[in-house]
Amino acid sequence: MKRSGLVLFPLLFLGPQALAQTVPAESGLRAELRLNALFHDNLFQAPDSAPQEDVKGAQVEGRLEGPIGAGGAWTGFARLSYTDYDSGLDPSQTIVLGLRRGSRVHRLEVAAEYANDRPSVDLDVVDQADVARLTGHYDLRPLDDWQFSLLGSLEQQRYARAAGRDNEFWSAAAALRYRGFGRGFSPEIGYGLGARDVDDPSQSYDQTEAWVRVISEPVEALYLALRYRLRQREYTVADALASNFGREDDRPQWSLTAAYRTGEHLLWNLYWAHESSDSSRAGVDFTTQTLVLGAGWRF
């Protein structure tokens, strides 16, 4: 039986940075408090023909960042969030620690994240997992009109109840962004590779992804980004009797991100995503949708 509702947790597809958009750089220590609300249809990606579950909850997140090192060349940041769910899910806590350094030509950000009891949508299972993740993002802008980006991540998942689902995942991607049209219209293309190694080999897969994104900042206080992404998975199990033998999935997704600053302190955020799956394995196609609404206060 399908239930309707809303969920609040760090975004499953984009991570906790997804709602952190353009705020002008400042000197000194900065703090921020955020409240987010998320409406998620078919959270655990049940097949279209099966009963589906929508979940609800609430999240509070605190953020702190400031200059560190000689001359404040680096910016350190920390994020801590608490998410409460309905539907019998345990609450989840997330902590992120990172470093950022940048100029007009170069920008580097590295971060470590740990979350406990995060709802998992990466495998064919309904469960929560403890997730540890390392991420890196490097931007190079050798010319005013062109920006090159490199992105990478390493992730480990440990499940509370699902047997054989513990896994490791890696991904690497590159993107090219054109800025010559001005702040109002900036297109980007990207391509990435990844693989998930699962204790149960029938769940392991290789993944490719490609995306097109348009970013618009028509005024300083407003950020908009519309993206189309296609992820393709090829399951790697060698046992011809396994249910995922030879399985291939196409997973297209549309997403929209918006952030708006009202004055010096108040921030508003919106994130929407629609994703579907077209699989060579019968009976596992799904459709899911997410809407996140948030507000923040900068101290």
PDB file of N, CA and C in Angstrom, residues 233-296:
ATOM      1  N   ARG A 233      24.446   1.357 -16.116  1.00  0.00           N
ATOM      2  CA  ARG A 233      25.072   0.346 -15.268  1.00  0.00           C
ATOM      3  C   ARG A 233      25.136  -0.984 -16.007  1.00  0.00           C
ATOM      4  N   GLU A 234      26.267  -1.659 -15.874  1.00  0.00           N
ATOM      5  CA  GLU A 234      26.445  -3.012 -16.388  1.00  0.00           C
ATOM      6  C   GLU A 234      26.851  -3.903 -15.218  1.00  0.00           C
ATOM      7  N   TYR A 235      25.985  -4.863 -14.882  1.00  0.00           N
ATOM      8  CA  TYR A 235      26.267  -5.751 -13.758  1.00  0.00           C
ATOM      9  C   TYR A 235      27.306  -6.780 -14.175  1.00  0.00           C
ATOM     10  N   THR A 236      28.241  -7.072 -13.276  1.00  0.00           N
ATOM     11  CA  THR A 236      29.442  -7.815 -13.648  1.00  0.00           C
ATOM     12  C   THR A 236      29.464  -9.251 -13.140  1.00  0.00           C
ATOM     13  N   VAL A 237      28.387  -9.753 -12.546  1.00  0.00           N
ATOM     14  CA  VAL A 237      28.381 -11.110 -12.015  1.00  0.00           C
ATOM     15  C   VAL A 237      28.618 -12.108 -13.150  1.00  0.00           C
ATOM     16  N   ALA A 238      29.481 -13.105 -12.883  1.00  0.00           N
ATOM     17  CA  ALA A 238      29.845 -14.079 -13.914  1.00  0.00           C
ATOM     18  C   ALA A 238      28.965 -15.322 -13.894  1.00  0.00           C
ATOM     19  N   ASP A 239      28.204 -15.511 -12.830  1.00  0.00           N
ATOM     20  CA  ASP A 239      27.351 -16.692 -12.702  1.00  0.00           C
ATOM     21  C   ASP A 239      26.127 -16.541 -13.596  1.00  0.00           C
ATOM     22  N   ALA A 240      26.009 -17.407 -14.598  1.00  0.00           N
ATOM     23  CA  ALA A 240      24.899 -17.305 -15.549  1.00  0.00           C
ATOM     24  C   ALA A 240      23.549 -17.576 -14.904  1.00  0.00           C
ATOM     25  N   LEU A 241      23.538 -18.164 -13.707  1.00  0.00           N
ATOM     26  CA  LEU A 241      22.283 -18.441 -13.019  1.00  0.00           C
ATOM     27  C   LEU A 241      21.852 -17.294 -12.107  1.00  0.00           C
ATOM     28  N   ALA A 242      22.699 -16.292 -11.911  1.00  0.00           N
ATOM     29  CA  ALA A 242      22.365 -15.154 -11.050  1.00  0.00           C
ATOM     30  C   ALA A 242      21.303 -14.286 -11.709  1.00  0.00           C
ATOM     31  N   SER A 243      20.437 -13.698 -10.889  1.00  0.00           N
ATOM     32  CA  SER A 243      19.323 -12.903 -11.428  1.00  0.00           C
ATOM     33  C   SER A 243      19.804 -11.672 -12.180  1.00  0.00           C
ATOM     34  N   ASN A 244      20.980 -11.141 -11.824  1.00  0.00           N
ATOM     35  CA  ASN A 244      21.500  -9.943 -12.491  1.00  0.00           C
ATOM     36  C   ASN A 244      22.532 -10.256 -13.577  1.00  0.00           C
ATOM     37  N   PHE A 245      22.658 -11.511 -13.967  1.00  0.00           N
ATOM     38  CA  PHE A 245      23.608 -11.865 -15.022  1.00  0.00           C
ATOM     39  C   PHE A 245      23.221 -11.169 -16.332  1.00  0.00           C
ATOM     40  N   GLY A 246      24.172 -10.426 -16.903  1.00  0.00           N
ATOM     41  CA  GLY A 246      23.920  -9.720 -18.154  1.00  0.00           C
ATOM     42  C   GLY A 246      23.026  -8.503 -18.033  1.00  0.00           C
ATOM     43  N   ARG A 247      22.687  -8.104 -16.821  1.00  0.00           N
ATOM     44  CA  ARG A 247      21.758  -6.978 -16.634  1.00  0.00           C
ATOM     45  C   ARG A 247      22.421  -5.647 -16.985  1.00  0.00           C
ATOM     46  N   GLU A 248      21.669  -4.809 -17.681  1.00  0.00           N
ATOM     47  CA  GLU A 248      22.093  -3.449 -17.999  1.00  0.00           C
ATOM     48  C   GLU A 248      20.947  -2.490 -17.692  1.00  0.00           C
ATOM     49  N   ASP A 249      21.263  -1.376 -17.037  1.00  0.00           N
ATOM     50  CA  ASP A 249      20.262  -0.364 -16.677  1.00  0.00           C
ATOM     51  C   ASP A 249      20.629   0.971 -17.303  1.00  0.00           C
ATOM     52  N   ASP A 250      19.628   1.679 -17.819  1.00  0.00           N
ATOM     53  CA  ASP A 250      19.743   3.092 -18.183  1.00  0.00           C
ATOM     54  C   ASP A 250      18.934   3.888 -17.172  1.00  0.00           C
ATOM     55  N   ARG A 251      19.545   4.929 -16.586  1.00  0.00           N
ATOM     56  CA  ARG A 251      18.882   5.703 -15.538  1.00  0.00           C
ATOM     57  C   ARG A 251      18.969   7.195 -15.845  1.00  0.00           C
ATOM     58  N   PRO A 252      18.062   7.705 -16.668  1.00  0.00           N
ATOM     59  CA  PRO A 252      18.049   9.146 -16.947  1.00  0.00           C
ATOM     60  C   PRO A 252      17.468   9.931 -15.780  1.00  0.00           C
ATOM     61  N   GLN A 253      17.995  11.139 -15.569  1.00  0.00           N
ATOM     62  CA  GLN A 253      17.515  11.999 -14.486  1.00  0.00           C
ATOM     63  C   GLN A 253      17.530  13.458 -14.931  1.00  0.00           C
ATOM     64  N   TRP A 254      16.443  14.155 -14.636  1.00  0.00           N
ATOM     65  CA  TRP A 254      16.373  15.611 -14.752  1.00  0.00           C
ATOM     66  C   TRP A 254      16.443  16.196 -13.349  1.00  0.00           C
ATOM     67  N   SER A 255      17.179  17.295 -13.177  1.00  0.00           N
ATOM     68  CA  SER A 255      17.223  17.948 -11.871  1.00  0.00           C
ATOM     69  C   SER A 255      17.291  19.459 -12.041  1.00  0.00           C
ATOM     70  N   LEU A 256      16.736  20.157 -11.061  1.00  0.00           N
ATOM     71  CA  LEU A 256      16.747  21.613 -11.015  1.00  0.00           C
ATOM     72  C   LEU A 256      17.174  22.041  -9.623  1.00  0.00           C
ATOM     73  N   THR A 257      18.159  22.924  -9.547  1.00  0.00           N
ATOM     74  CA  THR A 257      18.633  23.478  -8.285  1.00  0.00           C
ATOM     75  C   THR A 257      18.480  24.991  -8.318  1.00  0.00           C
ATOM     76  N   ALA A 258      17.973  25.568  -7.238  1.00  0.00           N
ATOM     77  CA  ALA A 258      17.827  27.021  -7.147  1.00  0.00           C
ATOM     78  C   ALA A 258      18.206  27.466  -5.743  1.00  0.00           C
ATOM     79  N   ALA A 259      18.889  28.602  -5.657  1.00  0.00           N
ATOM     80  CA  ALA A 259      19.250  29.199  -4.367  1.00  0.00           C
ATOM     81  C   ALA A 259      19.085  30.709  -4.477  1.00  0.00           C
ATOM     82  N   TYR A 260      18.516  31.311  -3.436  1.00  0.00           N
ATOM     83  CA  TYR A 260      18.255  32.756  -3.457  1.00  0.00           C
ATOM     84  C   TYR A 260      18.556  33.342  -2.086  1.00  0.00           C
ATOM     85  N   ARG A 261      19.301  34.442  -2.071  1.00  0.00           N
ATOM     86  CA  ARG A 261      19.620  35.154  -0.838  1.00  0.00           C
ATOM     87  C   ARG A 261      18.714  36.364  -0.687  1.00  0.00           C
ATOM     88  N   THR A 262      18.104  36.484   0.485  1.00  0.00           N
ATOM     89  CA  THR A 262      17.278  37.639   0.820  1.00  0.00           C
ATOM     90  C   THR A 262      18.040  38.467   1.850  1.00  0.00           C
ATOM     91  N   GLY A 263      18.671  39.532   1.407  1.00  0.00           N
ATOM     92  CA  GLY A 263      19.461  40.343   2.319  1.00  0.00           C
ATOM     93  C   GLY A 263      20.753  39.644   2.708  1.00  0.00           C
ATOM     94  N   GLU A 264      21.285  39.992   3.875  1.00  0.00           N
ATOM     95  CA  GLU A 264      22.576  39.471   4.307  1.00  0.00           C
ATOM     96  C   GLU A 264      22.482  38.124   5.012  1.00  0.00           C
ATOM     97  N   HIS A 265      21.311  37.758   5.509  1.00  0.00           N
ATOM     98  CA  HIS A 265      21.238  36.606   6.403  1.00  0.00           C
ATOM     99  C   HIS A 265      20.366  35.459   5.901  1.00  0.00           C
ATOM    100  N   LEU A 266      19.275  35.726   5.224  1.00  0.00           N
ATOM    101  CA  LEU A 266      18.292  34.695   4.910  1.00  0.00           C
ATOM    102  C   LEU A 266      18.555  34.074   3.541  1.00  0.00           C
ATOM    103  N   LEU A 267      18.536  32.731   3.491  1.00  0.00           N
ATOM    104  CA  LEU A 267      18.770  31.965   2.274  1.00  0.00           C
ATOM    105  C   LEU A 267      17.593  31.038   2.014  1.00  0.00           C
ATOM    106  N   TRP A 268      17.244  30.849   0.741  1.00  0.00           N
ATOM    107  CA  TRP A 268      16.187  29.928   0.328  1.00  0.00           C
ATOM    108  C   TRP A 268      16.758  28.961  -0.704  1.00  0.00           C
ATOM    109  N   ASN A 269      16.386  27.682  -0.590  1.00  0.00           N
ATOM    110  CA  ASN A 269      16.897  26.667  -1.508  1.00  0.00           C
ATOM    111  C   ASN A 269      15.772  25.781  -2.013  1.00  0.00           C
ATOM    112  N   LEU A 270      15.938  25.316  -3.243  1.00  0.00           N
ATOM    113  CA  LEU A 270      15.016  24.357  -3.846  1.00  0.00           C
ATOM    114  C   LEU A 270      15.828  23.361  -4.656  1.00  0.00           C
ATOM    115  N   TYR A 271      15.450  22.084  -4.542  1.00  0.00           N
ATOM    116  CA  TYR A 271      16.038  21.045  -5.384  1.00  0.00           C
ATOM    117  C   TYR A 271      14.930  20.098  -5.813  1.00  0.00           C
ATOM    118  N   TRP A 272      14.867  19.821  -7.129  1.00  0.00           N
ATOM    119  CA  TRP A 272      13.885  18.882  -7.675  1.00  0.00           C
ATOM    120  C   TRP A 272      14.599  17.911  -8.603  1.00  0.00           C
ATOM    121  N   ALA A 273      14.225  16.629  -8.547  1.00  0.00           N
ATOM    122  CA  ALA A 273      14.812  15.630  -9.437  1.00  0.00           C
ATOM    123  C   ALA A 273      13.764  14.590  -9.799  1.00  0.00           C
ATOM    124  N   HIS A 274      13.820  14.147 -11.044  1.00  0.00           N
ATOM    125  CA  HIS A 274      12.957  13.071 -11.538  1.00  0.00           C
ATOM    126  C   HIS A 274      13.851  12.041 -12.206  1.00  0.00           C
ATOM    127  N   GLU A 275      13.808  10.802 -11.730  1.00  0.00           N
ATOM    128  CA  GLU A 275      14.671   9.750 -12.262  1.00  0.00           C
ATOM    129  C   GLU A 275      13.851   8.509 -12.577  1.00  0.00           C
ATOM    130  N   SER A 276      14.238   7.815 -13.642  1.00  0.00           N
ATOM    131  CA  SER A 276      13.590   6.566 -14.011  1.00  0.00           C
ATOM    132  C   SER A 276      14.657   5.541 -14.363  1.00  0.00           C
ATOM    133  N   SER A 277      14.241   4.284 -14.475  1.00  0.00           N
ATOM    134  CA  SER A 277      15.164   3.210 -14.815  1.00  0.00           C
ATOM    135  C   SER A 277      14.558   2.348 -15.902  1.00  0.00           C
ATOM    136  N   ASP A 278      15.350   2.074 -16.928  1.00  0.00           N
ATOM    137  CA  ASP A 278      14.975   1.161 -18.008  1.00  0.00           C
ATOM    138  C   ASP A 278      15.988   0.026 -17.987  1.00  0.00           C
ATOM    139  N   SER A 279      15.568  -1.155 -17.526  1.00  0.00           N
ATOM    140  CA  SER A 279      16.490  -2.257 -17.287  1.00  0.00           C
ATOM    141  C   SER A 279      16.236  -3.411 -18.243  1.00  0.00           C
ATOM    142  N   SER A 280      17.316  -4.122 -18.577  1.00  0.00           N
ATOM    143  CA  SER A 280      17.179  -5.335 -19.380  1.00  0.00           C
ATOM    144  C   SER A 280      16.590  -6.482 -18.563  1.00  0.00           C
ATOM    145  N   ARG A 281      16.607  -6.364 -17.240  1.00  0.00           N
ATOM    146  CA  ARG A 281      15.991  -7.364 -16.384  1.00  0.00           C
ATOM    147  C   ARG A 281      14.525  -7.010 -16.195  1.00  0.00           C
ATOM    148  N   ALA A 282      13.655  -7.945 -16.434  1.00  0.00           N
ATOM    149  CA  ALA A 282      12.217  -7.688 -16.363  1.00  0.00           C
ATOM    150  C   ALA A 282      11.782  -7.433 -14.928  1.00  0.00           C
ATOM    151  N   GLY A 283      10.840  -6.487 -14.777  1.00  0.00           N
ATOM    152  CA  GLY A 283      10.189  -6.277 -13.499  1.00  0.00           C
ATOM    153  C   GLY A 283      10.907  -5.400 -12.509  1.00  0.00           C
ATOM    154  N   VAL A 284      11.978  -4.689 -12.919  1.00  0.00           N
ATOM    155  CA  VAL A 284      12.692  -3.835 -11.967  1.00  0.00           C
ATOM    156  C   VAL A 284      12.687  -2.367 -12.384  1.00  0.00           C
ATOM    157  N   ASP A 285      12.027  -2.008 -13.475  1.00  0.00           N
ATOM    158  CA  ASP A 285      11.953  -0.599 -13.875  1.00  0.00           C
ATOM    159  C   ASP A 285      11.220   0.201 -12.804  1.00  0.00           C
ATOM    160  N   PHE A 286      11.678   1.430 -12.557  1.00  0.00           N
ATOM    161  CA  PHE A 286      11.058   2.259 -11.530  1.00  0.00           C
ATOM    162  C   PHE A 286      11.069   3.716 -11.960  1.00  0.00           C
ATOM    163  N   THR A 287      10.275   4.513 -11.243  1.00  0.00           N
ATOM    164  CA  THR A 287      10.271   5.966 -11.381  1.00  0.00           C
ATOM    165  C   THR A 287      10.270   6.562  -9.982  1.00  0.00           C
ATOM    166  N   THR A 288      11.092   7.579  -9.769  1.00  0.00           N
ATOM    167  CA  THR A 288      11.162   8.222  -8.464  1.00  0.00           C
ATOM    168  C   THR A 288      11.304   9.727  -8.645  1.00  0.00           C
ATOM    169  N   GLN A 289      10.868  10.471  -7.659  1.00  0.00           N
ATOM    170  CA  GLN A 289      10.890  11.929  -7.748  1.00  0.00           C
ATOM    171  C   GLN A 289      11.188  12.526  -6.374  1.00  0.00           C
ATOM    172  N   THR A 290      11.953  13.605  -6.373  1.00  0.00           N
ATOM    173  CA  THR A 290      12.362  14.260  -5.132  1.00  0.00           C
ATOM    174  C   THR A 290      12.120  15.758  -5.230  1.00  0.00           C
ATOM    175  N   LEU A 291      11.610  16.353  -4.179  1.00  0.00           N
ATOM    176  CA  LEU A 291      11.499  17.802  -4.062  1.00  0.00           C
ATOM    177  C   LEU A 291      11.989  18.208  -2.683  1.00  0.00           C
ATOM    178  N   VAL A 292      12.989  19.082  -2.648  1.00  0.00           N
ATOM    179  CA  VAL A 292      13.547  19.582  -1.392  1.00  0.00           C
ATOM    180  C   VAL A 292      13.322  21.082  -1.313  1.00  0.00           C
ATOM    181  N   LEU A 293      12.803  21.545  -0.194  1.00  0.00           N
ATOM    182  CA  LEU A 293      12.637  22.969   0.084  1.00  0.00           C
ATOM    183  C   LEU A 293      13.393  23.290   1.361  1.00  0.00           C
ATOM    184  N   GLY A 294      14.183  24.355   1.341  1.00  0.00           N
ATOM    185  CA  GLY A 294      14.988  24.668   2.509  1.00  0.00           C
ATOM    186  C   GLY A 294      15.120  26.153   2.753  1.00  0.00           C
ATOM    187  N   ALA A 295      15.429  26.487   3.992  1.00  0.00           N
ATOM    188  CA  ALA A 295      15.698  27.868   4.386  1.00  0.00           C
ATOM    189  C   ALA A 295      16.890  27.870   5.330  1.00  0.00           C
ATOM    190  N   GLY A 296      17.707  28.919   5.234  1.00  0.00           N
ATOM    191  CA  GLY A 296      18.884  29.011   6.089  1.00  0.00           C
ATOM    192  C   GLY A 296      19.088  30.424   6.606  1.00  0.00           C
TER     193      GLY A 296
END
